[in-house]
GROMACS .gro file of C-alpha atoms in nm:
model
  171
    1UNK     CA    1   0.997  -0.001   0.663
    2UNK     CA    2   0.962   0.278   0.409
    3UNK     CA    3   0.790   0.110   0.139
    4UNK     CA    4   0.531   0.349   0.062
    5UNK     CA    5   0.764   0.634   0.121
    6UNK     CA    6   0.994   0.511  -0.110
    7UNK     CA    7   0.745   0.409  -0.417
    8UNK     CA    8   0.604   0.730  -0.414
    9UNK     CA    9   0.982   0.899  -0.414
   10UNK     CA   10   1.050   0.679  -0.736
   11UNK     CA   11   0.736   0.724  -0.909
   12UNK     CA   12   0.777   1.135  -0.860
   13UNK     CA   13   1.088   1.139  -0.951
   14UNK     CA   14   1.037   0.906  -1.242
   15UNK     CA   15   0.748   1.145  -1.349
   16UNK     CA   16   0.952   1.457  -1.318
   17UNK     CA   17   1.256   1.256  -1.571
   18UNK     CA   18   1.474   1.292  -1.322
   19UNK     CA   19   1.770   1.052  -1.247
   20UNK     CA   20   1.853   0.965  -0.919
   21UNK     CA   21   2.201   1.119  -0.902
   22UNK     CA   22   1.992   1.449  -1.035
   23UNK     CA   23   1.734   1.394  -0.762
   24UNK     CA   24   2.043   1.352  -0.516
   25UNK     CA   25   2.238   1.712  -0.635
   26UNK     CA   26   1.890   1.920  -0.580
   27UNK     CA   27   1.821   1.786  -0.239
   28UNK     CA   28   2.206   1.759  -0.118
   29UNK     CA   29   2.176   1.408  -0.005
   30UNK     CA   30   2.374   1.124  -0.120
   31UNK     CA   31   2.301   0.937  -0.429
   32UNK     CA   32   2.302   0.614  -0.203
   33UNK     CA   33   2.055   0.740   0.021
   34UNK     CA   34   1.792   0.823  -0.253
   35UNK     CA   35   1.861   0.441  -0.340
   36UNK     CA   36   1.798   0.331  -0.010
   37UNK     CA   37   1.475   0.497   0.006
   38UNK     CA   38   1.308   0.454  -0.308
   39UNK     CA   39   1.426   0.054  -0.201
   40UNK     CA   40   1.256   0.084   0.110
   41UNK     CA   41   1.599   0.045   0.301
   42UNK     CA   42   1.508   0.329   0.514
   43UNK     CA   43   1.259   0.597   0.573
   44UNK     CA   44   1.365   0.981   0.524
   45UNK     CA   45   1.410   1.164   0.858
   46UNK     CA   46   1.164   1.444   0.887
   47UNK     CA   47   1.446   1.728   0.758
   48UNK     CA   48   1.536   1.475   0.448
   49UNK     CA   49   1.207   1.447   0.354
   50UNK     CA   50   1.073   1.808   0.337
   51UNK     CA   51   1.370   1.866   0.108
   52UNK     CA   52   1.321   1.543  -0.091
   53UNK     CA   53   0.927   1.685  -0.123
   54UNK     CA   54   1.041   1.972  -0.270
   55UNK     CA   55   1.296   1.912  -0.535
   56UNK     CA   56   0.983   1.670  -0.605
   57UNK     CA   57   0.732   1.976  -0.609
   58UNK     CA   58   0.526   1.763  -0.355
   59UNK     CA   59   0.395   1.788  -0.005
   60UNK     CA   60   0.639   1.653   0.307
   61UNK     CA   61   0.317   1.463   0.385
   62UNK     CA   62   0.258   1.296   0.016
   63UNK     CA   63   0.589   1.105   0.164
   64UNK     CA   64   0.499   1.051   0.468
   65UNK     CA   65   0.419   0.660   0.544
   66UNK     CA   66   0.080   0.500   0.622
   67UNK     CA   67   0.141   0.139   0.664
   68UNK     CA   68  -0.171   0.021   0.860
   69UNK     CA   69  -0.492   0.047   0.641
   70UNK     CA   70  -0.692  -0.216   0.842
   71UNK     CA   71  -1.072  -0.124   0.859
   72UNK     CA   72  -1.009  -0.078   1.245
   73UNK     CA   73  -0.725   0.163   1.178
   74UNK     CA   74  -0.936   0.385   0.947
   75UNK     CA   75  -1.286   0.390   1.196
   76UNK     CA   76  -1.070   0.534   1.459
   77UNK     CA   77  -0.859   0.755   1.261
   78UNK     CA   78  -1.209   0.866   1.131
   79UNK     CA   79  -1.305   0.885   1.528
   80UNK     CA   80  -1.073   1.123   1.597
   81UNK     CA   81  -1.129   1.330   1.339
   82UNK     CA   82  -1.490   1.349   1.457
   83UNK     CA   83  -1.321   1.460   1.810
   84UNK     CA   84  -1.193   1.728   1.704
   85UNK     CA   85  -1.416   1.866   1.489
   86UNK     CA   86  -1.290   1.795   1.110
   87UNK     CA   87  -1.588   1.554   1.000
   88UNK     CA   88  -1.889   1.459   1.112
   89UNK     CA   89  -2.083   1.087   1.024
   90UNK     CA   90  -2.441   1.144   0.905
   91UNK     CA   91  -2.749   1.006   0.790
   92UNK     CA   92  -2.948   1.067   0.454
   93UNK     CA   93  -3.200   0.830   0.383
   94UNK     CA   94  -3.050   0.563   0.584
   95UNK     CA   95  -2.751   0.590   0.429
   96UNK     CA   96  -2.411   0.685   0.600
   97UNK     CA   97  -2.162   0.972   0.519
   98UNK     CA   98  -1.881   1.129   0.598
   99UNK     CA   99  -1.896   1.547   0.606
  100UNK     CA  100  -1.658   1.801   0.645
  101UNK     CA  101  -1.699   2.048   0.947
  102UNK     CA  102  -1.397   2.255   0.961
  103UNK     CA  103  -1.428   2.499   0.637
  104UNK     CA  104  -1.081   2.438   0.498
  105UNK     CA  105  -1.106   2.052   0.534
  106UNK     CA  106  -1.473   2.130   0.340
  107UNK     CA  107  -1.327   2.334   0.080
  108UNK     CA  108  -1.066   2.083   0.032
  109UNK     CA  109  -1.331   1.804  -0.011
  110UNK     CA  110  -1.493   1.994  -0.207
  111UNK     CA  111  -1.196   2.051  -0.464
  112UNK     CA  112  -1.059   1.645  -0.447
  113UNK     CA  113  -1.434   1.560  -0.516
  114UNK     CA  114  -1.455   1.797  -0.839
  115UNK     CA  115  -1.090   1.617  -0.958
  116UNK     CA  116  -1.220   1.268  -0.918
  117UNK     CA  117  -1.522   1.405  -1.082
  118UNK     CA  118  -1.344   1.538  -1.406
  119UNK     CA  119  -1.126   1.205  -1.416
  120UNK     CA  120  -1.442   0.996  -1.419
  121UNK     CA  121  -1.568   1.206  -1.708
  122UNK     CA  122  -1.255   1.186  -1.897
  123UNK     CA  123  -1.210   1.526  -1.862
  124UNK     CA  124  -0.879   1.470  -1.633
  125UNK     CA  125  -0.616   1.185  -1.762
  126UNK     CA  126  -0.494   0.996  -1.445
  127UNK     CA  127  -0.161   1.115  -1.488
  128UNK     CA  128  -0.286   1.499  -1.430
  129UNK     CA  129  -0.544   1.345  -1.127
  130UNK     CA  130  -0.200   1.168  -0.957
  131UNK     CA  131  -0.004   1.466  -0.989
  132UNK     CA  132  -0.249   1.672  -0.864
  133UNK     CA  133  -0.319   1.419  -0.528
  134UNK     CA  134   0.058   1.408  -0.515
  135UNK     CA  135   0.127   1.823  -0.552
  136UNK     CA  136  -0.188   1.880  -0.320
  137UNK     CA  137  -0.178   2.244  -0.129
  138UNK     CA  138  -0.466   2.316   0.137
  139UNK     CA  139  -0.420   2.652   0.161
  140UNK     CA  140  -0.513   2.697  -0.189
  141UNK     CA  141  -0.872   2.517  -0.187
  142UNK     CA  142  -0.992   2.817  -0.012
  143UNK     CA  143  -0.935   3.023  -0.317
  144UNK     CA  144  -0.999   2.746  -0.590
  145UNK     CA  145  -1.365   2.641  -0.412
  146UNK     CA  146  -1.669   2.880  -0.596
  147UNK     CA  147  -1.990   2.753  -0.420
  148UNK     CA  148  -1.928   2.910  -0.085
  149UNK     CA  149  -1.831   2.574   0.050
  150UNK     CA  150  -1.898   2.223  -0.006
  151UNK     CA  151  -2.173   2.256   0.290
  152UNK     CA  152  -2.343   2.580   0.226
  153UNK     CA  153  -2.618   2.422   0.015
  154UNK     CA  154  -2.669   2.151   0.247
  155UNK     CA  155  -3.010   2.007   0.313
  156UNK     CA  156  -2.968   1.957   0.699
  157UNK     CA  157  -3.336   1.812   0.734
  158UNK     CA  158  -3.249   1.577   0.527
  159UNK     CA  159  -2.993   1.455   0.669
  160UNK     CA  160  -3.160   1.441   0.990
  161UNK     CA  161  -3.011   1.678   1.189
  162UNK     CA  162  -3.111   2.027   1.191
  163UNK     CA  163  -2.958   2.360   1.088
  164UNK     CA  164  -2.968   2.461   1.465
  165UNK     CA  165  -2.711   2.148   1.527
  166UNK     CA  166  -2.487   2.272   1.260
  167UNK     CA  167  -2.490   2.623   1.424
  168UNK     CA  168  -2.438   2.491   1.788
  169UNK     CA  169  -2.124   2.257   1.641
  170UNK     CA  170  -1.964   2.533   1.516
  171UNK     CA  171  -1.961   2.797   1.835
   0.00000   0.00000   0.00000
């Protein structure tokens, strides 16, 4: 039921050294029902969990649950993502991948690829990586992003599909 919801409430909460009677007195809810969660009893109403998210200094949608991860599930998710116009599927050198369209879903890409970089180099423990997944802000990639955008060096011959495609996709 709220499995996921409720693993990532712990774990937050857990990381932040708070209690869950502490937890319960900054979000107003009962201490039973930040149990019943983190148990996977139930799954916080919409209202519940914005204010859960932020006495946990996270996103409403770091809590929200994704219980179906089958391959199917994720090709159409994917699908309609490609329907209305977030990512695109591509080709370079026979080789598939998936690429940003819409400029803030870029510039986000962009920023999760360079943290997954500097935690493969050691330069990032995975504590600071999971916190950072887990305290993730859109609005702010925008700002944090200094190429230009994840696409604006983009070699669209190679990927065989010209610039004038790119242009046309984006009117």
């Amino acid at each position: 039921m709220g499995a996921i919801c409720g693993t990532k409430i712990r774990k937050r909460r857990q990381s932040l050294g708070l209690t869950q009677a502490e937890l319960a007195e900054k979000t107003g809810l009962s201490e039973t029902a930040i149990r019943s969660y983190e148990l996977g009893n139930r799954n916080p109403k919409d209202g519940h969990r914005e204010v859960i998210a932020k006495a946990l200094e996270v996103s409403p949608d770091y809590l929200r649950e994704h219980e179906d991860y089958s391959e199917s599930a994720v090709m159409h998710f994917l699908m309609e993502m490609e329907g209305v116009g977030y990512i695109r599927p591509i080709l370079i050198d026979g080789v598939a991948y998936i690429m940003p369209i819409q400029a803030n879903l870029e510039d986000s890409v962009q920023e999760w690829a360079e943290q997954e970089f500097e935690l493969s180099v050691g330069n990032l423990s995975e504590e600071d990586y999971l916190r950072w997944k887990a305290e993730y802000d859109p609005a702010g990639a925008q700002k944090r992003i200094k190429s230009g955008g994840a696409n604006s060096h983009f070699d669209w011959k190679k990927a065989k599909m010209g610039e004038e495609w790119f242009e046309e996709e984006l009117r």
